[in-house]
Coordinates of C-alpha atoms in Angstrom, one line a residue:
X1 CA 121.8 102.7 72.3
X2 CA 118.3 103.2 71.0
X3 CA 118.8 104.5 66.4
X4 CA 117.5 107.4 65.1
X5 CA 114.2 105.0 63.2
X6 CA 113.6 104.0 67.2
X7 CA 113.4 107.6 68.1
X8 CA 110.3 108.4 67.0
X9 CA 106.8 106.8 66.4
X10 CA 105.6 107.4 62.7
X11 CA 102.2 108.9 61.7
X12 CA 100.0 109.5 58.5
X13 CA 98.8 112.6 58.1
X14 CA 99.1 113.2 62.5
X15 CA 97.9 109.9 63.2
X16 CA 100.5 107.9 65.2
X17 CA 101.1 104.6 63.6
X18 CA 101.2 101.4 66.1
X19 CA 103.5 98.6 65.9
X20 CA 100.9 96.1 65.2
X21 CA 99.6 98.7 62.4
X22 CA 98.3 96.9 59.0
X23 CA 101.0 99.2 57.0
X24 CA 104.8 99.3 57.7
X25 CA 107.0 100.8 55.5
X26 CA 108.3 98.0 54.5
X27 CA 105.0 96.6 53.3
X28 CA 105.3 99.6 51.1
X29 CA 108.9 98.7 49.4
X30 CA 108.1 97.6 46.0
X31 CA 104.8 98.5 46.0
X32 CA 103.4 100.7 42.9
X33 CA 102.4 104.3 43.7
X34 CA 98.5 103.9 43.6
X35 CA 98.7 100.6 46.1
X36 CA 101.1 102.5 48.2
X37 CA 99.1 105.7 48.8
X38 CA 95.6 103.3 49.0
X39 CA 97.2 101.5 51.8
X40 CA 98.4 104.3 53.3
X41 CA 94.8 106.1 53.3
X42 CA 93.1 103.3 54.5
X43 CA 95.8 102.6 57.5
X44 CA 94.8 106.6 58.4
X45 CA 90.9 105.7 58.4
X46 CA 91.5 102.8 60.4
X47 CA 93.7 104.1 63.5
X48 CA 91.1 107.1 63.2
X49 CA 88.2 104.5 63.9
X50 CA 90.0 103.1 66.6
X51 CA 91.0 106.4 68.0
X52 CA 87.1 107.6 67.5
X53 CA 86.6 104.3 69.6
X54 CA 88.3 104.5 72.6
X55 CA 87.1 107.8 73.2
X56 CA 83.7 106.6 72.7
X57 CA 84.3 104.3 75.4
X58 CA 85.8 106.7 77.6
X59 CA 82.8 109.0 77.3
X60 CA 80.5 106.2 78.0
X61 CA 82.6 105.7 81.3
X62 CA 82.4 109.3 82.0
X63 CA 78.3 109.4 81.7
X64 CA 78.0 106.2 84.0
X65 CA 80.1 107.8 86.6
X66 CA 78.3 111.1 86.1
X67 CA 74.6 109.2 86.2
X68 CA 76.1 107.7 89.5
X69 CA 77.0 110.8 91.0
X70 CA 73.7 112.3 90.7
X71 CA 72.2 109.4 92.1
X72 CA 74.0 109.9 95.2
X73 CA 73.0 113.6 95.3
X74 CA 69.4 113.0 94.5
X75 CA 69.5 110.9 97.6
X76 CA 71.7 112.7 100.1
X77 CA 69.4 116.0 99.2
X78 CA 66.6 113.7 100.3
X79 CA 68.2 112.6 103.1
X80 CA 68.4 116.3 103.6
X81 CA 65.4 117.1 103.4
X82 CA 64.5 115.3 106.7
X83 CA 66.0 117.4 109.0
X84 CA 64.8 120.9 110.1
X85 CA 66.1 123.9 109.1
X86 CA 67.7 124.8 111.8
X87 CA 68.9 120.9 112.7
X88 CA 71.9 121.0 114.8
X89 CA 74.9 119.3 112.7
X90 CA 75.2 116.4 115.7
X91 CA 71.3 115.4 115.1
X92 CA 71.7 111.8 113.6
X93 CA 69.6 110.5 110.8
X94 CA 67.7 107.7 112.9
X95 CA 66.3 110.8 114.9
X96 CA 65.5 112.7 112.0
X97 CA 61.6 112.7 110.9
X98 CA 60.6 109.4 109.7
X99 CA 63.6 107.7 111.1
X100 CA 66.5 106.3 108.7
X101 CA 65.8 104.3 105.9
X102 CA 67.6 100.9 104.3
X103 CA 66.6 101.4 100.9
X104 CA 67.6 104.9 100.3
X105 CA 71.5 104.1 102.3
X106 CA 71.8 100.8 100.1
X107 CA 71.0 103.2 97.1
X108 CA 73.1 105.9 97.7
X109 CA 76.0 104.0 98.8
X110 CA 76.0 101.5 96.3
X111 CA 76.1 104.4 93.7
X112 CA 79.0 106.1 95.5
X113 CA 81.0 103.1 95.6
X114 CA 80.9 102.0 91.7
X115 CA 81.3 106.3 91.3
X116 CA 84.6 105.7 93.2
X117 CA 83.7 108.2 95.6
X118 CA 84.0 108.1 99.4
X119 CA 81.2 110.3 101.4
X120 CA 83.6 111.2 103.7
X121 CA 81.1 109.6 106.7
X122 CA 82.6 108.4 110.0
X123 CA 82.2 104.7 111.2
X124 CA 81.3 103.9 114.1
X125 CA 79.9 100.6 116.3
X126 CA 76.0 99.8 115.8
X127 CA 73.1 99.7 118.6
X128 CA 70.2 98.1 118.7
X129 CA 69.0 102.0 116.9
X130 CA 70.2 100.0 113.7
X131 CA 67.2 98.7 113.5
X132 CA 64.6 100.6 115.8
X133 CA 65.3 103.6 114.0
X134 CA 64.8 102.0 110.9
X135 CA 61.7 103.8 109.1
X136 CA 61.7 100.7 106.5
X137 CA 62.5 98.1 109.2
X138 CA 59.5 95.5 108.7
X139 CA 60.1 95.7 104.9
X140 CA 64.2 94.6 105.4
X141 CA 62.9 92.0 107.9
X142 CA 60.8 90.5 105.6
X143 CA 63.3 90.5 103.2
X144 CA 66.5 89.5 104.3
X145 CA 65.6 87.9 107.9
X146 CA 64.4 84.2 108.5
X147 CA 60.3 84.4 108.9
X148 CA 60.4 84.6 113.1
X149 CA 63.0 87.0 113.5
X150 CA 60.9 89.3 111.1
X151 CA 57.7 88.1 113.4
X152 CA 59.9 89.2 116.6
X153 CA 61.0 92.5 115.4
X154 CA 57.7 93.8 114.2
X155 CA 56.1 93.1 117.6
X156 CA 59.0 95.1 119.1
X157 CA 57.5 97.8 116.6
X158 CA 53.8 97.5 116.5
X159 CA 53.8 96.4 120.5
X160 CA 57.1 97.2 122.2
X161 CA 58.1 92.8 122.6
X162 CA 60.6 93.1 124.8
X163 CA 62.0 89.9 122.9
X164 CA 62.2 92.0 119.4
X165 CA 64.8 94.8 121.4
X166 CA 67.0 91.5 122.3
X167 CA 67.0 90.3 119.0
X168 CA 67.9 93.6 117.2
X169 CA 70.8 94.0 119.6
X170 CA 71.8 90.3 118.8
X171 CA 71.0 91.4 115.0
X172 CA 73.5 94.2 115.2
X173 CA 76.5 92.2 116.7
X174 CA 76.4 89.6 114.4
X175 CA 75.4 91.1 110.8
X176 CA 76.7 95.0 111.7
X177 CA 80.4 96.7 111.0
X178 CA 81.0 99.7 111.4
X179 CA 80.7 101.5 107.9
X180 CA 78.0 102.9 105.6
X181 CA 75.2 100.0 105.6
X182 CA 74.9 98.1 102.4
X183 CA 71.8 95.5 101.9
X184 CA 72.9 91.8 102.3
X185 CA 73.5 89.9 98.7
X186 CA 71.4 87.6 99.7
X187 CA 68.9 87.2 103.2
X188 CA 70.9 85.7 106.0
X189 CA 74.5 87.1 104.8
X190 CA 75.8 89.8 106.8
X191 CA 75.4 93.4 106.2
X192 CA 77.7 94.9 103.6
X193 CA 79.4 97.6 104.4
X194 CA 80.5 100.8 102.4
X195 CA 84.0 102.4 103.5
X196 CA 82.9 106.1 104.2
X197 CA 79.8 105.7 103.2
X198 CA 76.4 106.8 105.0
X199 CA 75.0 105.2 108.3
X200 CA 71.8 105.2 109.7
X201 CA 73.3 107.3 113.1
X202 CA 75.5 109.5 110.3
X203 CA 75.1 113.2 111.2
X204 CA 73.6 116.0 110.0
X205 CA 76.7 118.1 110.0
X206 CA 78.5 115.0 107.7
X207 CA 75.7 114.9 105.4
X208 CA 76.4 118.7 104.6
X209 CA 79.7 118.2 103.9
X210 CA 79.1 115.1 101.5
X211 CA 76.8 117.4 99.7
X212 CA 78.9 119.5 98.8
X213 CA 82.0 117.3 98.3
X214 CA 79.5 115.4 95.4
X215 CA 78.3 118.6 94.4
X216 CA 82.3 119.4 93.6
X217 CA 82.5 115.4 91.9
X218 CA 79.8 116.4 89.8
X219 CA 80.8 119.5 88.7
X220 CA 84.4 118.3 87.6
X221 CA 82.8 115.4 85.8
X222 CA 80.5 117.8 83.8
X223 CA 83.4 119.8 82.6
X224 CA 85.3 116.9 81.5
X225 CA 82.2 115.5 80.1
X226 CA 81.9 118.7 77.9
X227 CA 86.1 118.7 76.5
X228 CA 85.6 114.5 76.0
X229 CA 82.5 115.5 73.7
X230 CA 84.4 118.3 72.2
X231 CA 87.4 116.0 71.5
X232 CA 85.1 113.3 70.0
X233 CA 83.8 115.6 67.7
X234 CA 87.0 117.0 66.4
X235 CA 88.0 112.9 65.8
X236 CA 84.6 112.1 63.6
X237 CA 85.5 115.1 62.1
X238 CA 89.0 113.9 60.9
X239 CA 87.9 110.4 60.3
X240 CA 85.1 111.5 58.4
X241 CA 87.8 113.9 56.1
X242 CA 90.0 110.5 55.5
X243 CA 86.9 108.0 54.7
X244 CA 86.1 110.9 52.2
X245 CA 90.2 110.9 50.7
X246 CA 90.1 107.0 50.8
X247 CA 86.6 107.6 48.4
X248 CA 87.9 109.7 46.2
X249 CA 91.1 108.5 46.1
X250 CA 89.9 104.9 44.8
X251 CA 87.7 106.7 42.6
X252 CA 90.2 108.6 41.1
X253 CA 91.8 105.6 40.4
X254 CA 89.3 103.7 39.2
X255 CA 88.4 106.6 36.5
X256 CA 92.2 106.5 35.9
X257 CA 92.6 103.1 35.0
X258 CA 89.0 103.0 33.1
X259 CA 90.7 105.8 31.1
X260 CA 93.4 103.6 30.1
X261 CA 91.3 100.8 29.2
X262 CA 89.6 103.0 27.0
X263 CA 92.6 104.3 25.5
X264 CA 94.0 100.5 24.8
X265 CA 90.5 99.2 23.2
X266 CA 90.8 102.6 20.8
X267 CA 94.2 101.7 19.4

């Protein structure tokens, strides 16, 4: 059976006081009024600092997540932007104009996945298109492929080697899975892949829908960006009203004890 002193947390002045608090009451047993009343003050001012820094941190969270969100936006509106206006929603991004890009996928799905989002965009096996889609293909060759493999694949691009179409499609079976395409770590590592993330054959009709889906992610995070704010405010606020108690409070003392002084030396 849990007693009534276990049934309820206490608090200074609406401030819930922890168990591993400075001040318990029985630190305050025995103690003279003036200590009593300094060290409860000063127990106030600090939970209100901690309290003014966890939400701090939670905002910080909340802006990071937010900054992410709009990264992905930024570049699925740019991925957009490739299709035609009247683009039917089957037309992939490798056949939109300029072809599918590496660097813009790797950015917007890395973003998505440290938002904690998923795009919502179907897997699906890899083709050779992978790669002779790829707008930016010489550039990831270069990077993240062994020197003759780069060699072979821009041939395939500048000349149509029959060699660099082999390769891509060896490429794909051994470095491809089957979700949203994330840059290797380092070159020769397989692809990373991004659960629900975007592909280079993801369609038109998909990348509407993750538009709006973000759009919603966004929207919901600016609203509890604006009550976090709010809330922080209202916290400086009330830690700002006990730092100036504690001040006062140990000046009041200090003239109170200076008076006495003064009244002992005139005796």
């Amino acid at each position: 059976m849990v007693g009534a002193a276990n049934a309820s947390q206490p608090s200074l002045g609406g401030v819930g006081l922890e168990s591993s608090s400075g001040v318990r009451g029985a630190d305050l047993v025995g103690a003279d009024q003036e200590t009593a009343m300094l060290s409860v003050q000063g127990e106030r001012a600090r939970l209100l600092d901690k309290q003014v820094e966890t939400q701090i941190q939670e905002l910080r969270a909340l802006n990071r997540r937010l900054e992410l969100l709009n990264i992905v936006q930024a570049g699925l509106k740019a991925v957009q932007a490739q299709f035609n206006a009247g683009a039917k929603y089957d037309k992939e991004w490798d056949d939109a104009s300029g072809g599918w890009s590496y660097r813009q996928a790797d950015r917007i799905n890395r973003a998505a996945a440290e938002a904690g989002i998923n795009l919502g965009f179907a897997s699906d096996s890899n083709t050779w298109r992978l790669f002779g889609h790829m707008g930016d293909m010489k550039d990831f060759a270069r990077a993240y492929l062994p020197s003759e493999q780069a060699h072979l694949l821009e041939q395939w691009r500048d000349k149509a080697d029959l060699r660099g179409h082999l390769l891509a499609a060896q490429l794909v079976d051994r470095m491809a899975g089957h979700d949203g395409f994330m840059t290797p770590d380092y070159p020769g590592q397989t692809l990373n892949r991004c659960p629900g993330g975007i592909r280079y054959d993801s369609e038109y009709g998909e990348l509407r829908k993750a538009v709006t889906r973000v759009q919603g992610a966004i929207d919901e995070a600016s609203n509890l960006q604006q009550d976090q704010l709010l809330r922080l405010q209202a916290l400086m606020n009330r830690r700002n009203e006990s730092a100036d108690m504690l001040t006062n409070y140990i000046r009041k003392m200090q003239d109170s004890r200076m008076a006495i002084s003064e009244k002992i030396r005139g005796t």
